[in-house]
């Protein structure tokens, strides 16, 4: 899968897509409940004058993110849906692009360098858009020369990684979109990225079946290359303490690397089916893997082990 459709907000709370339902799964109660049905027409509950808010219906969700009580989902027709977890209804929804190839490839919720909450969207129409969370106004948009498959903002909110249908990956100013650097080394198109919590290391995932790690202070060459088995690297996630990096292929394989070993020690999870997303719990104690197979579709939970020397980096 190109996009992430799973997000853990705690060790016991996971949000994921199931057909046309955005579901909340409680690992404590061992049951799920529907948070949002996107098969039905969605009418936004907040009336913000001047915004291009509009109803959407039967949205095929392509990507999602959850942070600080906010769920943001993107659709295959350029839709953007924003919902607060503690409020009924949808706060804001619209089609952010009328382009025929407008799919929303990724969404990122983050705090900018001033602490304000922002939403970043990446679309196949070559555009990256920046939204304010309080008003859902579009604050800025940046255009690139190729379809943008993924963006991620550094922990300090200042830098933006831009990846897409190009072998190079760009580093830009998160507020202005001005490109300040380029990462060269991948052989194909890129689909995923993740920042180490220290803000110095960026991981990029590519169709060439590798993840490359870059020191943002020296972009001339990558630090190391992590290899997958068969497919593109479609999802990357660091734990909140920076100890582990999870790397998912489109199907069958998730790799967990121990950063303290220099990414040499690795656990490989071999499963069956297409991978719809991966997410560590914020406390680093659990890794959730979504499986989108029609027959064996499931949510897998792996818990961190601490008791044996060899197992300290295992899930």
Short mmCIF file of C-alpha atoms in Angstrom, two decimals:
data_model
loop_
_atom_site.label_atom_id
_atom_site.label_comp_id
_atom_site.label_asym_id
_atom_site.label_seq_id
_atom_site.Cartn_x
_atom_site.Cartn_y
_atom_site.Cartn_z
CA UNK A 1 0.00 0.00 0.00
CA UNK A 2 1.24 3.48 -0.83
CA UNK A 3 -0.49 5.18 2.07
CA UNK A 4 -0.88 4.77 5.82
CA UNK A 5 -4.33 3.83 7.10
CA UNK A 6 -3.51 3.09 10.74
CA UNK A 7 -2.57 5.25 13.73
CA UNK A 8 -2.02 4.43 17.42
CA UNK A 9 -2.63 7.21 19.96
CA UNK A 10 -1.84 5.00 22.97
CA UNK A 11 -0.96 1.39 23.72
CA UNK A 12 -4.69 0.69 23.91
CA UNK A 13 -6.17 2.99 21.25
CA UNK A 14 -5.77 2.45 17.51
CA UNK A 15 -7.55 4.15 14.62
CA UNK A 16 -7.80 2.38 11.28
CA UNK A 17 -9.84 2.18 8.10
CA UNK A 18 -12.19 -0.76 7.53
CA UNK A 19 -13.97 -0.49 4.18
CA UNK A 20 -15.77 2.89 4.37
CA UNK A 21 -15.59 3.13 8.17
CA UNK A 22 -12.95 4.85 10.23
CA UNK A 23 -12.77 2.65 13.31
CA UNK A 24 -11.43 2.98 16.84
CA UNK A 25 -10.06 -0.25 18.28
CA UNK A 26 -9.58 -0.64 22.02
CA UNK A 27 -7.05 -3.34 22.88
CA UNK A 28 -8.30 -3.18 26.49
CA UNK A 29 -11.94 -3.81 25.66
CA UNK A 30 -11.04 -5.97 22.63
CA UNK A 31 -13.65 -4.33 20.49
CA UNK A 32 -14.02 -1.59 17.92
CA UNK A 33 -16.49 1.20 17.24
CA UNK A 34 -17.14 3.36 14.21
CA UNK A 35 -15.84 6.92 14.50
CA UNK A 36 -16.74 8.10 11.00
CA UNK A 37 -18.68 6.61 8.10
CA UNK A 38 -17.37 7.99 4.81
CA UNK A 39 -19.79 6.08 2.58
CA UNK A 40 -22.55 8.54 3.45
CA UNK A 41 -22.63 12.26 2.54
CA UNK A 42 -20.51 14.29 4.97
CA UNK A 43 -21.54 17.84 5.78
CA UNK A 44 -19.11 19.94 7.86
CA UNK A 45 -20.43 21.21 11.20
CA UNK A 46 -18.21 24.29 11.45
CA UNK A 47 -19.21 27.31 9.37
CA UNK A 48 -16.07 29.28 8.61
CA UNK A 49 -16.77 32.21 6.25
CA UNK A 50 -14.46 32.39 3.29
CA UNK A 51 -13.39 28.77 3.41
CA UNK A 52 -14.01 26.36 0.55
CA UNK A 53 -15.76 23.87 2.80
CA UNK A 54 -18.12 21.56 0.95
CA UNK A 55 -19.90 18.28 1.51
CA UNK A 56 -18.30 15.08 0.23
CA UNK A 57 -19.73 11.60 -0.15
CA UNK A 58 -18.56 8.01 -0.47
CA UNK A 59 -14.93 8.86 0.09
CA UNK A 60 -12.36 6.18 -0.56
CA UNK A 61 -9.83 7.10 2.10
CA UNK A 62 -6.25 7.06 0.85
CA UNK A 63 -4.34 8.24 3.93
CA UNK A 64 -4.90 9.36 7.51
CA UNK A 65 -3.22 10.79 10.61
CA UNK A 66 -4.32 11.23 14.23
CA UNK A 67 -2.78 13.65 16.73
CA UNK A 68 -3.92 15.77 19.68
CA UNK A 69 -7.63 14.94 19.43
CA UNK A 70 -7.73 15.48 15.65
CA UNK A 71 -8.24 12.96 12.86
CA UNK A 72 -7.32 14.03 9.33
CA UNK A 73 -8.11 11.81 6.34
CA UNK A 74 -7.42 12.24 2.65
CA UNK A 75 -9.28 10.71 -0.29
CA UNK A 76 -8.63 9.33 -3.76
CA UNK A 77 -10.50 12.27 -5.34
CA UNK A 78 -8.55 14.96 -3.50
CA UNK A 79 -10.79 15.05 -0.42
CA UNK A 80 -9.69 16.33 2.99
CA UNK A 81 -11.72 15.45 6.09
CA UNK A 82 -10.98 16.81 9.58
CA UNK A 83 -12.74 15.56 12.71
CA UNK A 84 -12.19 16.20 16.41
CA UNK A 85 -12.36 13.01 18.46
CA UNK A 86 -14.31 14.64 21.30
CA UNK A 87 -16.91 16.31 19.07
CA UNK A 88 -19.75 14.90 16.99
CA UNK A 89 -19.77 15.38 13.26
CA UNK A 90 -16.98 16.52 10.95
CA UNK A 91 -15.40 19.91 11.63
CA UNK A 92 -14.21 20.51 8.06
CA UNK A 93 -14.21 18.73 4.71
CA UNK A 94 -13.59 19.74 1.14
CA UNK A 95 -12.01 18.73 -2.14
CA UNK A 96 -8.66 20.48 -2.12
CA UNK A 97 -8.04 19.80 -5.81
CA UNK A 98 -10.16 19.45 -8.94
CA UNK A 99 -7.34 17.83 -10.89
CA UNK A 100 -8.28 14.50 -12.49
CA UNK A 101 -5.33 12.89 -10.72
CA UNK A 102 -5.89 14.61 -7.40
CA UNK A 103 -5.39 11.77 -4.93
CA UNK A 104 -4.30 12.90 -1.48
CA UNK A 105 -1.20 10.79 -0.91
CA UNK A 106 -0.29 11.85 2.62
CA UNK A 107 -1.38 14.07 5.49
CA UNK A 108 0.79 15.27 8.36
CA UNK A 109 -0.37 16.93 11.60
CA UNK A 110 2.35 18.88 13.37
CA UNK A 111 3.26 21.95 15.42
CA UNK A 112 5.18 24.67 13.61
CA UNK A 113 8.18 26.45 15.15
CA UNK A 114 5.82 28.85 16.97
CA UNK A 115 3.79 25.99 18.45
CA UNK A 116 0.73 26.47 16.23
CA UNK A 117 -0.91 23.30 14.98
CA UNK A 118 -0.85 22.73 11.23
CA UNK A 119 -1.96 20.19 8.62
CA UNK A 120 0.21 19.41 5.60
CA UNK A 121 -1.22 17.58 2.58
CA UNK A 122 0.63 16.06 -0.39
CA UNK A 123 -1.20 15.39 -3.64
CA UNK A 124 -0.69 13.84 -7.04
CA UNK A 125 -1.40 17.24 -8.61
CA UNK A 126 2.22 18.19 -7.62
CA UNK A 127 0.95 20.44 -4.80
CA UNK A 128 1.71 20.57 -1.10
CA UNK A 129 -0.81 22.54 0.96
CA UNK A 130 -0.59 24.00 4.44
CA UNK A 131 -3.71 24.41 6.61
CA UNK A 132 -4.33 26.06 9.97
CA UNK A 133 -6.03 23.68 12.40
CA UNK A 134 -8.10 26.27 14.26
CA UNK A 135 -9.75 27.80 11.17
CA UNK A 136 -8.92 25.17 8.52
CA UNK A 137 -7.88 28.00 6.23
CA UNK A 138 -5.29 27.17 3.58
CA UNK A 139 -2.28 29.25 4.62
CA UNK A 140 0.04 28.39 1.76
CA UNK A 141 0.63 25.99 -1.12
CA UNK A 142 3.83 24.88 -2.78
CA UNK A 143 4.16 23.49 -6.30
CA UNK A 144 6.77 20.96 -7.42
CA UNK A 145 7.79 19.41 -10.74
CA UNK A 146 6.40 15.95 -9.94
CA UNK A 147 3.59 14.24 -8.05
CA UNK A 148 4.22 14.43 -4.31
CA UNK A 149 3.77 11.07 -2.59
CA UNK A 150 4.82 12.01 0.91
CA UNK A 151 5.77 14.93 3.13
CA UNK A 152 6.95 15.02 6.74
CA UNK A 153 7.86 17.95 8.96
CA UNK A 154 10.85 17.91 11.31
CA UNK A 155 10.20 17.77 15.08
CA UNK A 156 11.01 21.48 15.49
CA UNK A 157 8.50 22.38 12.76
CA UNK A 158 11.06 24.14 10.59
CA UNK A 159 12.04 21.69 7.85
CA UNK A 160 9.91 19.81 5.33
CA UNK A 161 10.87 16.61 3.52
CA UNK A 162 9.20 16.30 0.10
CA UNK A 163 9.23 12.97 -1.75
CA UNK A 164 7.48 11.74 -4.88
CA UNK A 165 7.82 10.68 -8.48
CA UNK A 166 11.48 11.59 -8.64
CA UNK A 167 14.71 9.89 -7.56
CA UNK A 168 15.70 12.91 -5.46
CA UNK A 169 14.14 13.93 -2.17
CA UNK A 170 13.88 17.63 -1.32
CA UNK A 171 14.40 19.50 1.95
CA UNK A 172 12.43 22.73 2.15
CA UNK A 173 11.43 25.43 4.61
CA UNK A 174 8.17 24.25 6.16
CA UNK A 175 6.58 27.70 6.13
CA UNK A 176 7.66 29.09 2.77
CA UNK A 177 8.26 25.91 0.77
CA UNK A 178 11.64 27.21 -0.36
CA UNK A 179 13.91 24.27 -1.26
CA UNK A 180 17.16 24.33 0.72
CA UNK A 181 18.65 20.95 -0.15
CA UNK A 182 18.34 17.74 -2.13
CA UNK A 183 18.99 14.12 -1.14
CA UNK A 184 20.48 12.11 -4.00
CA UNK A 185 21.08 8.36 -4.01
CA UNK A 186 17.76 6.56 -4.45
CA UNK A 187 17.23 4.85 -7.80
CA UNK A 188 13.45 5.16 -8.16
CA UNK A 189 10.39 7.01 -6.84
CA UNK A 190 9.99 7.60 -3.08
CA UNK A 191 6.91 6.92 -0.98
CA UNK A 192 7.67 7.44 2.71
CA UNK A 193 9.75 9.37 5.21
CA UNK A 194 10.20 9.72 8.96
CA UNK A 195 12.20 12.05 11.21
CA UNK A 196 14.16 10.80 14.19
CA UNK A 197 12.87 12.61 17.32
CA UNK A 198 16.23 14.39 17.64
CA UNK A 199 15.52 16.14 14.32
CA UNK A 200 18.95 15.29 12.91
CA UNK A 201 18.20 12.02 11.10
CA UNK A 202 15.71 11.62 8.24
CA UNK A 203 14.68 8.22 6.87
CA UNK A 204 13.38 7.94 3.29
CA UNK A 205 11.68 4.91 1.71
CA UNK A 206 11.84 4.17 -2.00
CA UNK A 207 10.60 1.94 -4.81
CA UNK A 208 14.19 0.66 -5.11
CA UNK A 209 13.43 -1.53 -2.01
CA UNK A 210 15.68 0.53 0.28
CA UNK A 211 15.41 2.98 3.12
CA UNK A 212 18.19 5.54 3.32
CA UNK A 213 19.16 7.43 6.48
CA UNK A 214 20.43 11.00 6.14
CA UNK A 215 22.13 13.37 8.55
CA UNK A 216 20.29 16.62 7.93
CA UNK A 217 23.49 18.56 8.80
CA UNK A 218 25.34 16.97 5.88
CA UNK A 219 23.20 16.07 2.87
CA UNK A 220 26.08 15.10 0.57
CA UNK A 221 25.65 11.36 1.17
CA UNK A 222 23.43 9.04 3.18
CA UNK A 223 24.57 7.51 6.45
CA UNK A 224 23.42 3.99 5.67
CA UNK A 225 21.15 1.95 3.42
CA UNK A 226 18.58 -0.46 4.89
CA UNK A 227 17.32 -3.08 2.47
CA UNK A 228 13.92 -4.69 2.18
CA UNK A 229 13.23 -8.15 0.78
CA UNK A 230 11.01 -7.69 -2.25
CA UNK A 231 9.00 -4.48 -2.44
CA UNK A 232 9.14 -0.73 -2.12
CA UNK A 233 9.49 0.79 1.34
CA UNK A 234 5.98 2.16 1.78
CA UNK A 235 5.91 3.13 5.48
CA UNK A 236 8.50 4.29 8.02
CA UNK A 237 8.04 5.00 11.74
CA UNK A 238 10.45 5.87 14.56
CA UNK A 239 9.53 5.20 18.17
CA UNK A 240 9.05 8.37 20.23
CA UNK A 241 12.35 7.73 22.04
CA UNK A 242 14.20 7.19 18.74
CA UNK A 243 15.35 3.71 19.74
CA UNK A 244 13.65 1.77 16.93
CA UNK A 245 12.77 2.31 13.28
CA UNK A 246 10.00 0.24 11.69
CA UNK A 247 10.04 -0.22 7.93
CA UNK A 248 7.15 -1.80 5.99
CA UNK A 249 7.06 -3.25 2.50
CA UNK A 250 3.78 -3.31 0.52
CA UNK A 251 3.07 -6.87 1.67
CA UNK A 252 4.37 -9.64 3.95
CA UNK A 253 7.34 -7.94 5.65
CA UNK A 254 7.89 -5.41 8.45
CA UNK A 255 11.46 -4.77 9.61
CA UNK A 256 12.39 -3.26 13.00
CA UNK A 257 15.87 -1.78 13.33
CA UNK A 258 17.67 -0.96 16.58
CA UNK A 259 19.09 2.55 16.27
CA UNK A 260 21.48 2.01 19.19
CA UNK A 261 23.23 -0.74 17.19
CA UNK A 262 23.70 1.61 14.27
CA UNK A 263 20.68 -0.02 12.59
CA UNK A 264 22.61 -3.30 12.32
CA UNK A 265 20.43 -5.39 14.64
CA UNK A 266 17.07 -6.07 13.03
CA UNK A 267 13.95 -8.10 13.68
CA UNK A 268 11.91 -9.19 10.67
CA UNK A 269 8.18 -9.80 11.02
CA UNK A 270 7.00 -12.15 8.26
CA UNK A 271 3.21 -12.05 7.82
CA UNK A 272 0.72 -12.72 5.03
CA UNK A 273 -1.17 -10.00 3.20
CA UNK A 274 -1.00 -6.40 2.07
CA UNK A 275 0.16 -4.01 4.77
CA UNK A 276 -2.20 -1.07 5.24
CA UNK A 277 -0.14 0.73 7.85
CA UNK A 278 2.23 0.54 10.82
CA UNK A 279 2.28 2.58 14.03
CA UNK A 280 4.18 2.49 17.30
CA UNK A 281 2.29 3.45 20.45
CA UNK A 282 3.54 6.75 21.91
CA UNK A 283 5.01 4.93 24.94
CA UNK A 284 7.05 2.71 22.53
CA UNK A 285 5.63 -0.45 24.12
CA UNK A 286 3.57 -1.70 21.16
CA UNK A 287 3.78 -1.91 17.39
CA UNK A 288 0.54 -2.22 15.43
CA UNK A 289 0.43 -3.57 11.87
CA UNK A 290 -2.64 -3.36 9.65
CA UNK A 291 -3.28 -6.17 7.15
CA UNK A 292 -5.63 -5.32 4.28
CA UNK A 293 -5.99 -8.78 2.76
CA UNK A 294 -9.61 -9.55 1.77
CA UNK A 295 -9.51 -12.95 3.47
CA UNK A 296 -7.02 -12.46 6.28
CA UNK A 297 -7.55 -8.76 7.01
CA UNK A 298 -6.59 -8.01 10.59
CA UNK A 299 -4.88 -5.74 13.10
CA UNK A 300 -1.74 -7.26 14.59
CA UNK A 301 -0.26 -6.10 17.89
CA UNK A 302 3.35 -6.76 18.90
CA UNK A 303 4.57 -5.88 22.38
CA UNK A 304 8.08 -4.85 23.32
CA UNK A 305 10.14 -7.26 25.42
CA UNK A 306 12.66 -6.07 28.01
CA UNK A 307 13.90 -9.09 29.93
CA UNK A 308 16.62 -10.74 27.88
CA UNK A 309 19.70 -9.17 26.37
CA UNK A 310 18.90 -10.42 22.85
CA UNK A 311 15.24 -9.52 23.16
CA UNK A 312 15.62 -5.91 24.27
CA UNK A 313 15.23 -4.81 20.64
CA UNK A 314 12.49 -7.28 19.81
CA UNK A 315 8.74 -6.91 19.55
#
